[in-house]
């Protein structure tokens, strides 16, 4: 019996990362605009109290539609 090979990170499309620094005025508004623009293709992860990263995954909306 053969086991399936592990999926390579190179097999998935690259993600785009944008880091936001909330110590800069207006950052929260800019991050919300980007999140709205990317809708279901993006998610936000908090890094610490002052930083968050917006992760854009190509094809994310198509995956939700299936």
mmCIF file with all atom_site columns, N, CA and C in Angstrom:
data_model
loop_
_atom_site.group_PDB
_atom_site.id
_atom_site.type_symbol
_atom_site.label_atom_id
_atom_site.label_alt_id
_atom_site.label_comp_id
_atom_site.label_asym_id
_atom_site.label_entity_id
_atom_site.label_seq_id
_atom_site.pdbx_PDB_ins_code
_atom_site.Cartn_x
_atom_site.Cartn_y
_atom_site.Cartn_z
_atom_site.occupancy
_atom_site.B_iso_or_equiv
_atom_site.pdbx_formal_charge
_atom_site.auth_seq_id
_atom_site.auth_comp_id
_atom_site.auth_asym_id
_atom_site.auth_atom_id
_atom_site.pdbx_PDB_model_num
ATOM 1   N N  . UNK A 1 1  ? 0.839   -1.163 0.000  1.00 0.00 ? 1  UNK A N  1
ATOM 2   C CA . UNK A 1 1  ? 0.000   0.000  0.000  1.00 0.00 ? 1  UNK A CA 1
ATOM 3   C C  . UNK A 1 1  ? 0.891   1.235  0.000  1.00 0.00 ? 1  UNK A C  1
ATOM 4   N N  . UNK A 1 2  ? 0.533   2.204  -0.850 1.00 0.00 ? 2  UNK A N  1
ATOM 5   C CA . UNK A 1 2  ? 1.301   3.446  -0.955 1.00 0.00 ? 2  UNK A CA 1
ATOM 6   C C  . UNK A 1 2  ? 0.610   4.554  -0.170 1.00 0.00 ? 2  UNK A C  1
ATOM 7   N N  . UNK A 1 3  ? 1.407   5.350  0.488  1.00 0.00 ? 3  UNK A N  1
ATOM 8   C CA . UNK A 1 3  ? 0.838   6.513  1.172  1.00 0.00 ? 3  UNK A CA 1
ATOM 9   C C  . UNK A 1 3  ? 0.937   7.715  0.240  1.00 0.00 ? 3  UNK A C  1
ATOM 10  N N  . UNK A 1 4  ? -0.049  8.613  0.269  1.00 0.00 ? 4  UNK A N  1
ATOM 11  C CA . UNK A 1 4  ? 0.011   9.781  -0.607 1.00 0.00 ? 4  UNK A CA 1
ATOM 12  C C  . UNK A 1 4  ? 1.154   10.697 -0.193 1.00 0.00 ? 4  UNK A C  1
ATOM 13  N N  . UNK A 1 5  ? 1.791   11.340 -1.160 1.00 0.00 ? 5  UNK A N  1
ATOM 14  C CA . UNK A 1 5  ? 2.894   12.248 -0.819 1.00 0.00 ? 5  UNK A CA 1
ATOM 15  C C  . UNK A 1 5  ? 2.364   13.460 -0.057 1.00 0.00 ? 5  UNK A C  1
ATOM 16  N N  . UNK A 1 6  ? 3.232   14.041 0.750  1.00 0.00 ? 6  UNK A N  1
ATOM 17  C CA . UNK A 1 6  ? 2.871   15.260 1.471  1.00 0.00 ? 6  UNK A CA 1
ATOM 18  C C  . UNK A 1 6  ? 2.720   16.398 0.481  1.00 0.00 ? 6  UNK A C  1
ATOM 19  N N  . UNK A 1 7  ? 1.740   17.229 0.726  1.00 0.00 ? 7  UNK A N  1
ATOM 20  C CA . UNK A 1 7  ? 1.520   18.381 -0.143 1.00 0.00 ? 7  UNK A CA 1
ATOM 21  C C  . UNK A 1 7  ? 2.626   19.409 0.095  1.00 0.00 ? 7  UNK A C  1
ATOM 22  N N  . UNK A 1 8  ? 3.239   19.837 -0.969 1.00 0.00 ? 8  UNK A N  1
ATOM 23  C CA . UNK A 1 8  ? 4.320   20.814 -0.886 1.00 0.00 ? 8  UNK A CA 1
ATOM 24  C C  . UNK A 1 8  ? 3.740   22.213 -0.767 1.00 0.00 ? 8  UNK A C  1
ATOM 25  N N  . UNK A 1 9  ? 4.421   23.062 -0.022 1.00 0.00 ? 9  UNK A N  1
ATOM 26  C CA . UNK A 1 9  ? 3.989   24.451 0.071  1.00 0.00 ? 9  UNK A CA 1
ATOM 27  C C  . UNK A 1 9  ? 4.070   25.134 -1.297 1.00 0.00 ? 9  UNK A C  1
ATOM 28  N N  . UNK A 1 10 ? 4.947   24.634 -2.154 1.00 0.00 ? 10 UNK A N  1
ATOM 29  C CA . UNK A 1 10 ? 5.089   25.206 -3.487 1.00 0.00 ? 10 UNK A CA 1
ATOM 30  C C  . UNK A 1 10 ? 3.920   24.820 -4.386 1.00 0.00 ? 10 UNK A C  1
ATOM 31  N N  . UNK A 1 11 ? 3.134   23.819 -3.997 1.00 0.00 ? 11 UNK A N  1
ATOM 32  C CA . UNK A 1 11 ? 2.000   23.391 -4.802 1.00 0.00 ? 11 UNK A CA 1
ATOM 33  C C  . UNK A 1 11 ? 0.813   24.339 -4.644 1.00 0.00 ? 11 UNK A C  1
ATOM 34  N N  . UNK A 1 12 ? 0.793   25.136 -3.588 1.00 0.00 ? 12 UNK A N  1
ATOM 35  C CA . UNK A 1 12 ? -0.303  26.074 -3.391 1.00 0.00 ? 12 UNK A CA 1
ATOM 36  C C  . UNK A 1 12 ? 0.111   27.457 -3.891 1.00 0.00 ? 12 UNK A C  1
ATOM 37  N N  . UNK A 1 13 ? -0.869  28.251 -4.327 1.00 0.00 ? 13 UNK A N  1
ATOM 38  C CA . UNK A 1 13 ? -0.520  29.596 -4.817 1.00 0.00 ? 13 UNK A CA 1
ATOM 39  C C  . UNK A 1 13 ? 0.067   30.445 -3.685 1.00 0.00 ? 13 UNK A C  1
ATOM 40  N N  . UNK A 1 14 ? 0.937   31.371 -4.016 1.00 0.00 ? 14 UNK A N  1
ATOM 41  C CA . UNK A 1 14 ? 1.556   32.194 -2.973 1.00 0.00 ? 14 UNK A CA 1
ATOM 42  C C  . UNK A 1 14 ? 0.534   33.105 -2.304 1.00 0.00 ? 14 UNK A C  1
ATOM 43  N N  . UNK A 1 15 ? 0.751   33.391 -1.038 1.00 0.00 ? 15 UNK A N  1
ATOM 44  C CA . UNK A 1 15 ? -0.102  34.306 -0.297 1.00 0.00 ? 15 UNK A CA 1
ATOM 45  C C  . UNK A 1 15 ? 0.557   35.679 -0.272 1.00 0.00 ? 15 UNK A C  1
ATOM 46  N N  . UNK A 1 16 ? -0.263  36.711 -0.185 1.00 0.00 ? 16 UNK A N  1
ATOM 47  C CA . UNK A 1 16 ? 0.239   38.073 -0.050 1.00 0.00 ? 16 UNK A CA 1
ATOM 48  C C  . UNK A 1 16 ? 0.023   38.504 1.388  1.00 0.00 ? 16 UNK A C  1
ATOM 49  N N  . UNK A 1 17 ? 1.065   39.034 1.997  1.00 0.00 ? 17 UNK A N  1
ATOM 50  C CA . UNK A 1 17 ? 0.997   39.468 3.384  1.00 0.00 ? 17 UNK A CA 1
ATOM 51  C C  . UNK A 1 17 ? 1.199   40.977 3.454  1.00 0.00 ? 17 UNK A C  1
ATOM 52  N N  . UNK A 1 18 ? 0.356   41.653 4.239  1.00 0.00 ? 18 UNK A N  1
ATOM 53  C CA . UNK A 1 18 ? 0.510   43.087 4.491  1.00 0.00 ? 18 UNK A CA 1
ATOM 54  C C  . UNK A 1 18 ? 0.482   43.281 5.998  1.00 0.00 ? 18 UNK A C  1
ATOM 55  N N  . UNK A 1 19 ? 1.528   43.895 6.532  1.00 0.00 ? 19 UNK A N  1
ATOM 56  C CA . UNK A 1 19 ? 1.626   44.103 7.972  1.00 0.00 ? 19 UNK A CA 1
ATOM 57  C C  . UNK A 1 19 ? 1.197   45.536 8.289  1.00 0.00 ? 19 UNK A C  1
ATOM 58  N N  . UNK A 1 20 ? 0.335   45.667 9.291  1.00 0.00 ? 20 UNK A N  1
ATOM 59  C CA . UNK A 1 20 ? -0.187  46.964 9.698  1.00 0.00 ? 20 UNK A CA 1
ATOM 60  C C  . UNK A 1 20 ? 0.300   47.297 11.098 1.00 0.00 ? 20 UNK A C  1
ATOM 61  N N  . UNK A 1 21 ? 0.770   48.549 11.273 1.00 0.00 ? 21 UNK A N  1
ATOM 62  C CA . UNK A 1 21 ? 1.261   49.048 12.557 1.00 0.00 ? 21 UNK A CA 1
ATOM 63  C C  . UNK A 1 21 ? 0.235   50.046 13.079 1.00 0.00 ? 21 UNK A C  1
ATOM 64  N N  . UNK A 1 22 ? -0.492  49.678 14.133 1.00 0.00 ? 22 UNK A N  1
ATOM 65  C CA . UNK A 1 22 ? -1.563  50.512 14.656 1.00 0.00 ? 22 UNK A CA 1
ATOM 66  C C  . UNK A 1 22 ? -1.075  51.737 15.410 1.00 0.00 ? 22 UNK A C  1
ATOM 67  N N  . UNK A 1 23 ? 0.224   51.881 15.583 1.00 0.00 ? 23 UNK A N  1
ATOM 68  C CA . UNK A 1 23 ? 0.754   53.092 16.203 1.00 0.00 ? 23 UNK A CA 1
ATOM 69  C C  . UNK A 1 23 ? 0.730   54.256 15.221 1.00 0.00 ? 23 UNK A C  1
ATOM 70  N N  . UNK A 1 24 ? 0.563   53.959 13.927 1.00 0.00 ? 24 UNK A N  1
ATOM 71  C CA . UNK A 1 24 ? 0.482   54.992 12.897 1.00 0.00 ? 24 UNK A CA 1
ATOM 72  C C  . UNK A 1 24 ? -0.989  55.396 12.741 1.00 0.00 ? 24 UNK A C  1
ATOM 73  N N  . UNK A 1 25 ? -1.310  56.689 12.829 1.00 0.00 ? 25 UNK A N  1
ATOM 74  C CA . UNK A 1 25 ? -2.702  57.124 12.711 1.00 0.00 ? 25 UNK A CA 1
ATOM 75  C C  . UNK A 1 25 ? -3.330  56.698 11.373 1.00 0.00 ? 25 UNK A C  1
ATOM 76  N N  . UNK A 1 26 ? -4.579  56.227 11.435 1.00 0.00 ? 26 UNK A N  1
ATOM 77  C CA . UNK A 1 26 ? -5.311  55.841 10.231 1.00 0.00 ? 26 UNK A CA 1
ATOM 78  C C  . UNK A 1 26 ? -5.100  54.408 9.784  1.00 0.00 ? 26 UNK A C  1
ATOM 79  N N  . UNK A 1 27 ? -4.263  53.669 10.488 1.00 0.00 ? 27 UNK A N  1
ATOM 80  C CA . UNK A 1 27 ? -3.948  52.295 10.076 1.00 0.00 ? 27 UNK A CA 1
ATOM 81  C C  . UNK A 1 27 ? -5.167  51.388 10.133 1.00 0.00 ? 27 UNK A C  1
ATOM 82  N N  . UNK A 1 28 ? -5.972  51.496 11.170 1.00 0.00 ? 28 UNK A N  1
ATOM 83  C CA . UNK A 1 28 ? -7.153  50.653 11.299 1.00 0.00 ? 28 UNK A CA 1
ATOM 84  C C  . UNK A 1 28 ? -8.114  50.850 10.133 1.00 0.00 ? 28 UNK A C  1
ATOM 85  N N  . UNK A 1 29 ? -8.308  52.088 9.725  1.00 0.00 ? 29 UNK A N  1
ATOM 86  C CA . UNK A 1 29 ? -9.177  52.395 8.589  1.00 0.00 ? 29 UNK A CA 1
ATOM 87  C C  . UNK A 1 29 ? -8.625  51.789 7.301  1.00 0.00 ? 29 UNK A C  1
ATOM 88  N N  . UNK A 1 30 ? -7.328  51.916 7.081  1.00 0.00 ? 30 UNK A N  1
ATOM 89  C CA . UNK A 1 30 ? -6.709  51.340 5.881  1.00 0.00 ? 30 UNK A CA 1
ATOM 90  C C  . UNK A 1 30 ? -6.823  49.824 5.871  1.00 0.00 ? 30 UNK A C  1
ATOM 91  N N  . UNK A 1 31 ? -6.642  49.203 7.031  1.00 0.00 ? 31 UNK A N  1
ATOM 92  C CA . UNK A 1 31 ? -6.741  47.753 7.101  1.00 0.00 ? 31 UNK A CA 1
ATOM 93  C C  . UNK A 1 31 ? -8.177  47.292 6.802  1.00 0.00 ? 31 UNK A C  1
ATOM 94  N N  . UNK A 1 32 ? -9.171  48.001 7.350  1.00 0.00 ? 32 UNK A N  1
ATOM 95  C CA . UNK A 1 32 ? -10.568 47.642 7.076  1.00 0.00 ? 32 UNK A CA 1
ATOM 96  C C  . UNK A 1 32 ? -10.900 47.798 5.592  1.00 0.00 ? 32 UNK A C  1
ATOM 97  N N  . UNK A 1 33 ? -10.372 48.857 4.953  1.00 0.00 ? 33 UNK A N  1
ATOM 98  C CA . UNK A 1 33 ? -10.601 49.031 3.502  1.00 0.00 ? 33 UNK A CA 1
ATOM 99  C C  . UNK A 1 33 ? -10.019 47.877 2.710  1.00 0.00 ? 33 UNK A C  1
ATOM 100 N N  . UNK A 1 34 ? -8.811  47.455 3.065  1.00 0.00 ? 34 UNK A N  1
ATOM 101 C CA . UNK A 1 34 ? -8.188  46.317 2.371  1.00 0.00 ? 34 UNK A CA 1
ATOM 102 C C  . UNK A 1 34 ? -8.972  45.032 2.605  1.00 0.00 ? 34 UNK A C  1
ATOM 103 N N  . UNK A 1 35 ? -9.403  44.811 3.843  1.00 0.00 ? 35 UNK A N  1
ATOM 104 C CA . UNK A 1 35 ? -10.174 43.612 4.161  1.00 0.00 ? 35 UNK A CA 1
ATOM 105 C C  . UNK A 1 35 ? -11.469 43.598 3.359  1.00 0.00 ? 35 UNK A C  1
ATOM 106 N N  . UNK A 1 36 ? -12.138 44.745 3.257  1.00 0.00 ? 36 UNK A N  1
ATOM 107 C CA . UNK A 1 36 ? -13.376 44.835 2.479  1.00 0.00 ? 36 UNK A CA 1
ATOM 108 C C  . UNK A 1 36 ? -13.114 44.570 0.997  1.00 0.00 ? 36 UNK A C  1
ATOM 109 N N  . UNK A 1 37 ? -12.002 45.089 0.485  1.00 0.00 ? 37 UNK A N  1
ATOM 110 C CA . UNK A 1 37 ? -11.670 44.912 -0.932 1.00 0.00 ? 37 UNK A CA 1
ATOM 111 C C  . UNK A 1 37 ? -11.415 43.447 -1.270 1.00 0.00 ? 37 UNK A C  1
ATOM 112 N N  . UNK A 1 38 ? -10.776 42.719 -0.363 1.00 0.00 ? 38 UNK A N  1
ATOM 113 C CA . UNK A 1 38 ? -10.443 41.315 -0.635 1.00 0.00 ? 38 UNK A CA 1
ATOM 114 C C  . UNK A 1 38 ? -11.533 40.348 -0.184 1.00 0.00 ? 38 UNK A C  1
ATOM 115 N N  . UNK A 1 39 ? -12.454 40.810 0.654  1.00 0.00 ? 39 UNK A N  1
ATOM 116 C CA . UNK A 1 39 ? -13.589 40.026 1.168  1.00 0.00 ? 39 UNK A CA 1
ATOM 117 C C  . UNK A 1 39 ? -13.190 38.630 1.634  1.00 0.00 ? 39 UNK A C  1
ATOM 118 N N  . UNK A 1 40 ? -13.684 37.587 0.986  1.00 0.00 ? 40 UNK A N  1
ATOM 119 C CA . UNK A 1 40 ? -13.492 36.208 1.448  1.00 0.00 ? 40 UNK A CA 1
ATOM 120 C C  . UNK A 1 40 ? -12.104 35.635 1.124  1.00 0.00 ? 40 UNK A C  1
ATOM 121 N N  . UNK A 1 41 ? -11.283 36.398 0.420  1.00 0.00 ? 41 UNK A N  1
ATOM 122 C CA . UNK A 1 41 ? -9.940  35.915 0.081  1.00 0.00 ? 41 UNK A CA 1
ATOM 123 C C  . UNK A 1 41 ? -8.918  36.263 1.163  1.00 0.00 ? 41 UNK A C  1
ATOM 124 N N  . UNK A 1 42 ? -9.343  36.997 2.192  1.00 0.00 ? 42 UNK A N  1
ATOM 125 C CA . UNK A 1 42 ? -8.376  37.496 3.166  1.00 0.00 ? 42 UNK A CA 1
ATOM 126 C C  . UNK A 1 42 ? -8.797  37.195 4.596  1.00 0.00 ? 42 UNK A C  1
ATOM 127 N N  . UNK A 1 43 ? -7.800  37.166 5.444  1.00 0.00 ? 43 UNK A N  1
ATOM 128 C CA . UNK A 1 43 ? -8.041  37.048 6.882  1.00 0.00 ? 43 UNK A CA 1
ATOM 129 C C  . UNK A 1 43 ? -7.011  37.906 7.607  1.00 0.00 ? 43 UNK A C  1
ATOM 130 N N  . UNK A 1 44 ? -7.315  38.227 8.849  1.00 0.00 ? 44 UNK A N  1
ATOM 131 C CA . UNK A 1 44 ? -6.424  39.065 9.656  1.00 0.00 ? 44 UNK A CA 1
ATOM 132 C C  . UNK A 1 44 ? -5.950  38.259 10.857 1.00 0.00 ? 44 UNK A C  1
ATOM 133 N N  . UNK A 1 45 ? -4.657  38.333 11.108 1.00 0.00 ? 45 UNK A N  1
ATOM 134 C CA . UNK A 1 45 ? -4.060  37.691 12.287 1.00 0.00 ? 45 UNK A CA 1
ATOM 135 C C  . UNK A 1 45 ? -3.370  38.783 13.100 1.00 0.00 ? 45 UNK A C  1
ATOM 136 N N  . UNK A 1 46 ? -3.650  38.822 14.393 1.00 0.00 ? 46 UNK A N  1
ATOM 137 C CA . UNK A 1 46 ? -2.960  39.767 15.276 1.00 0.00 ? 46 UNK A CA 1
ATOM 138 C C  . UNK A 1 46 ? -1.584  39.208 15.610 1.00 0.00 ? 46 UNK A C  1
ATOM 139 N N  . UNK A 1 47 ? -0.574  40.056 15.486 1.00 0.00 ? 47 UNK A N  1
ATOM 140 C CA . UNK A 1 47 ? 0.794   39.648 15.822 1.00 0.00 ? 47 UNK A CA 1
ATOM 141 C C  . UNK A 1 47 ? 1.122   40.013 17.262 1.00 0.00 ? 47 UNK A C  1
ATOM 142 N N  . UNK A 1 48 ? 0.713   41.204 17.663 1.00 0.00 ? 48 UNK A N  1
ATOM 143 C CA . UNK A 1 48 ? 0.873   41.669 19.032 1.00 0.00 ? 48 UNK A CA 1
ATOM 144 C C  . UNK A 1 48 ? -0.095  42.825 19.231 1.00 0.00 ? 48 UNK A C  1
ATOM 145 N N  . UNK A 1 49 ? 0.096   43.587 20.297 1.00 0.00 ? 49 UNK A N  1
ATOM 146 C CA . UNK A 1 49 ? -0.833  44.668 20.616 1.00 0.00 ? 49 UNK A CA 1
ATOM 147 C C  . UNK A 1 49 ? -0.874  45.748 19.537 1.00 0.00 ? 49 UNK A C  1
ATOM 148 N N  . UNK A 1 50 ? 0.232   45.967 18.836 1.00 0.00 ? 50 UNK A N  1
ATOM 149 C CA . UNK A 1 50 ? 0.329   47.075 17.890 1.00 0.00 ? 50 UNK A CA 1
ATOM 150 C C  . UNK A 1 50 ? 0.394   46.650 16.419 1.00 0.00 ? 50 UNK A C  1
ATOM 151 N N  . UNK A 1 51 ? 0.416   45.359 16.138 1.00 0.00 ? 51 UNK A N  1
ATOM 152 C CA . UNK A 1 51 ? 0.612   44.897 14.766 1.00 0.00 ? 51 UNK A CA 1
ATOM 153 C C  . UNK A 1 51 ? -0.370  43.794 14.384 1.00 0.00 ? 51 UNK A C  1
ATOM 154 N N  . UNK A 1 52 ? -0.786  43.836 13.123 1.00 0.00 ? 52 UNK A N  1
ATOM 155 C CA . UNK A 1 52 ? -1.628  42.778 12.564 1.00 0.00 ? 52 UNK A CA 1
ATOM 156 C C  . UNK A 1 52 ? -1.154  42.521 11.141 1.00 0.00 ? 52 UNK A C  1
ATOM 157 N N  . UNK A 1 53 ? -1.443  41.335 10.646 1.00 0.00 ? 53 UNK A N  1
ATOM 158 C CA . UNK A 1 53 ? -1.085  40.996 9.275  1.00 0.00 ? 53 UNK A CA 1
ATOM 159 C C  . UNK A 1 53 ? -2.356  40.610 8.525  1.00 0.00 ? 53 UNK A C  1
ATOM 160 N N  . UNK A 1 54 ? -2.504  41.146 7.329  1.00 0.00 ? 54 UNK A N  1
ATOM 161 C CA . UNK A 1 54 ? -3.595  40.781 6.434  1.00 0.00 ? 54 UNK A CA 1
ATOM 162 C C  . UNK A 1 54 ? -3.042  39.724 5.488  1.00 0.00 ? 54 UNK A C  1
ATOM 163 N N  . UNK A 1 55 ? -3.680  38.563 5.456  1.00 0.00 ? 55 UNK A N  1
ATOM 164 C CA . UNK A 1 55 ? -3.231  37.455 4.620  1.00 0.00 ? 55 UNK A CA 1
ATOM 165 C C  . UNK A 1 55 ? -4.225  37.291 3.485  1.00 0.00 ? 55 UNK A C  1
ATOM 166 N N  . UNK A 1 56 ? -3.762  37.483 2.253  1.00 0.00 ? 56 UNK A N  1
ATOM 167 C CA . UNK A 1 56 ? -4.612  37.347 1.072  1.00 0.00 ? 56 UNK A CA 1
ATOM 168 C C  . UNK A 1 56 ? -4.252  36.042 0.386  1.00 0.00 ? 56 UNK A C  1
ATOM 169 N N  . UNK A 1 57 ? -5.242  35.177 0.266  1.00 0.00 ? 57 UNK A N  1
ATOM 170 C CA . UNK A 1 57 ? -5.048  33.869 -0.369 1.00 0.00 ? 57 UNK A CA 1
ATOM 171 C C  . UNK A 1 57 ? -5.745  33.868 -1.720 1.00 0.00 ? 57 UNK A C  1
ATOM 172 N N  . UNK A 1 58 ? -4.989  33.814 -2.818 1.00 0.00 ? 58 UNK A N  1
ATOM 173 C CA . UNK A 1 58 ? -5.611  33.788 -4.137 1.00 0.00 ? 58 UNK A CA 1
ATOM 174 C C  . UNK A 1 58 ? -6.566  32.603 -4.254 1.00 0.00 ? 58 UNK A C  1
ATOM 175 N N  . UNK A 1 59 ? -7.735  32.848 -4.823 1.00 0.00 ? 59 UNK A N  1
ATOM 176 C CA . UNK A 1 59 ? -8.703  31.786 -5.012 1.00 0.00 ? 59 UNK A CA 1
ATOM 177 C C  . UNK A 1 59 ? -9.533  31.506 -3.784 1.00 0.00 ? 59 UNK A C  1
ATOM 178 N N  . UNK A 1 60 ? -9.392  32.285 -2.733 1.00 0.00 ? 60 UNK A N  1
ATOM 179 C CA . UNK A 1 60 ? -10.143 32.048 -1.510 1.00 0.00 ? 60 UNK A CA 1
ATOM 180 C C  . UNK A 1 60 ? -11.644 32.131 -1.712 1.00 0.00 ? 60 UNK A C  1
ATOM 181 N N  . UNK A 1 61 ? -12.111 33.071 -2.524 1.00 0.00 ? 61 UNK A N  1
ATOM 182 C CA . UNK A 1 61 ? -13.550 33.205 -2.772 1.00 0.00 ? 61 UNK A CA 1
ATOM 183 C C  . UNK A 1 61 ? -14.069 32.021 -3.573 1.00 0.00 ? 61 UNK A C  1
ATOM 184 N N  . UNK A 1 62 ? -13.266 31.518 -4.499 1.00 0.00 ? 62 UNK A N  1
ATOM 185 C CA . UNK A 1 62 ? -13.698 30.351 -5.281 1.00 0.00 ? 62 UNK A CA 1
ATOM 186 C C  . UNK A 1 62 ? -13.853 29.139 -4.395 1.00 0.00 ? 62 UNK A C  1
ATOM 187 N N  . UNK A 1 63 ? -12.973 28.988 -3.398 1.00 0.00 ? 63 UNK A N  1
ATOM 188 C CA . UNK A 1 63 ? -13.063 27.846 -2.488 1.00 0.00 ? 63 UNK A CA 1
ATOM 189 C C  . UNK A 1 63 ? -14.353 27.898 -1.681 1.00 0.00 ? 63 UNK A C  1
ATOM 190 N N  . UNK A 1 64 ? -14.808 29.099 -1.284 1.00 0.00 ? 64 UNK A N  1
ATOM 191 C CA . UNK A 1 64 ? -16.032 29.222 -0.518 1.00 0.00 ? 64 UNK A CA 1
ATOM 192 C C  . UNK A 1 64 ? -17.258 28.908 -1.371 1.00 0.00 ? 64 UNK A C  1
ATOM 193 N N  . UNK A 1 65 ? -17.175 29.185 -2.671 1.00 0.00 ? 65 UNK A N  1
ATOM 194 C CA . UNK A 1 65 ? -18.310 28.974 -3.562 1.00 0.00 ? 65 UNK A CA 1
ATOM 195 C C  . UNK A 1 65 ? -18.548 27.495 -3.842 1.00 0.00 ? 65 UNK A C  1
ATOM 196 N N  . UNK A 1 66 ? -17.545 26.660 -3.675 1.00 0.00 ? 66 UNK A N  1
ATOM 197 C CA . UNK A 1 66 ? -17.678 25.233 -3.989 1.00 0.00 ? 66 UNK A CA 1
ATOM 198 C C  . UNK A 1 66 ? -18.405 24.472 -2.913 1.00 0.00 ? 66 UNK A C  1
#
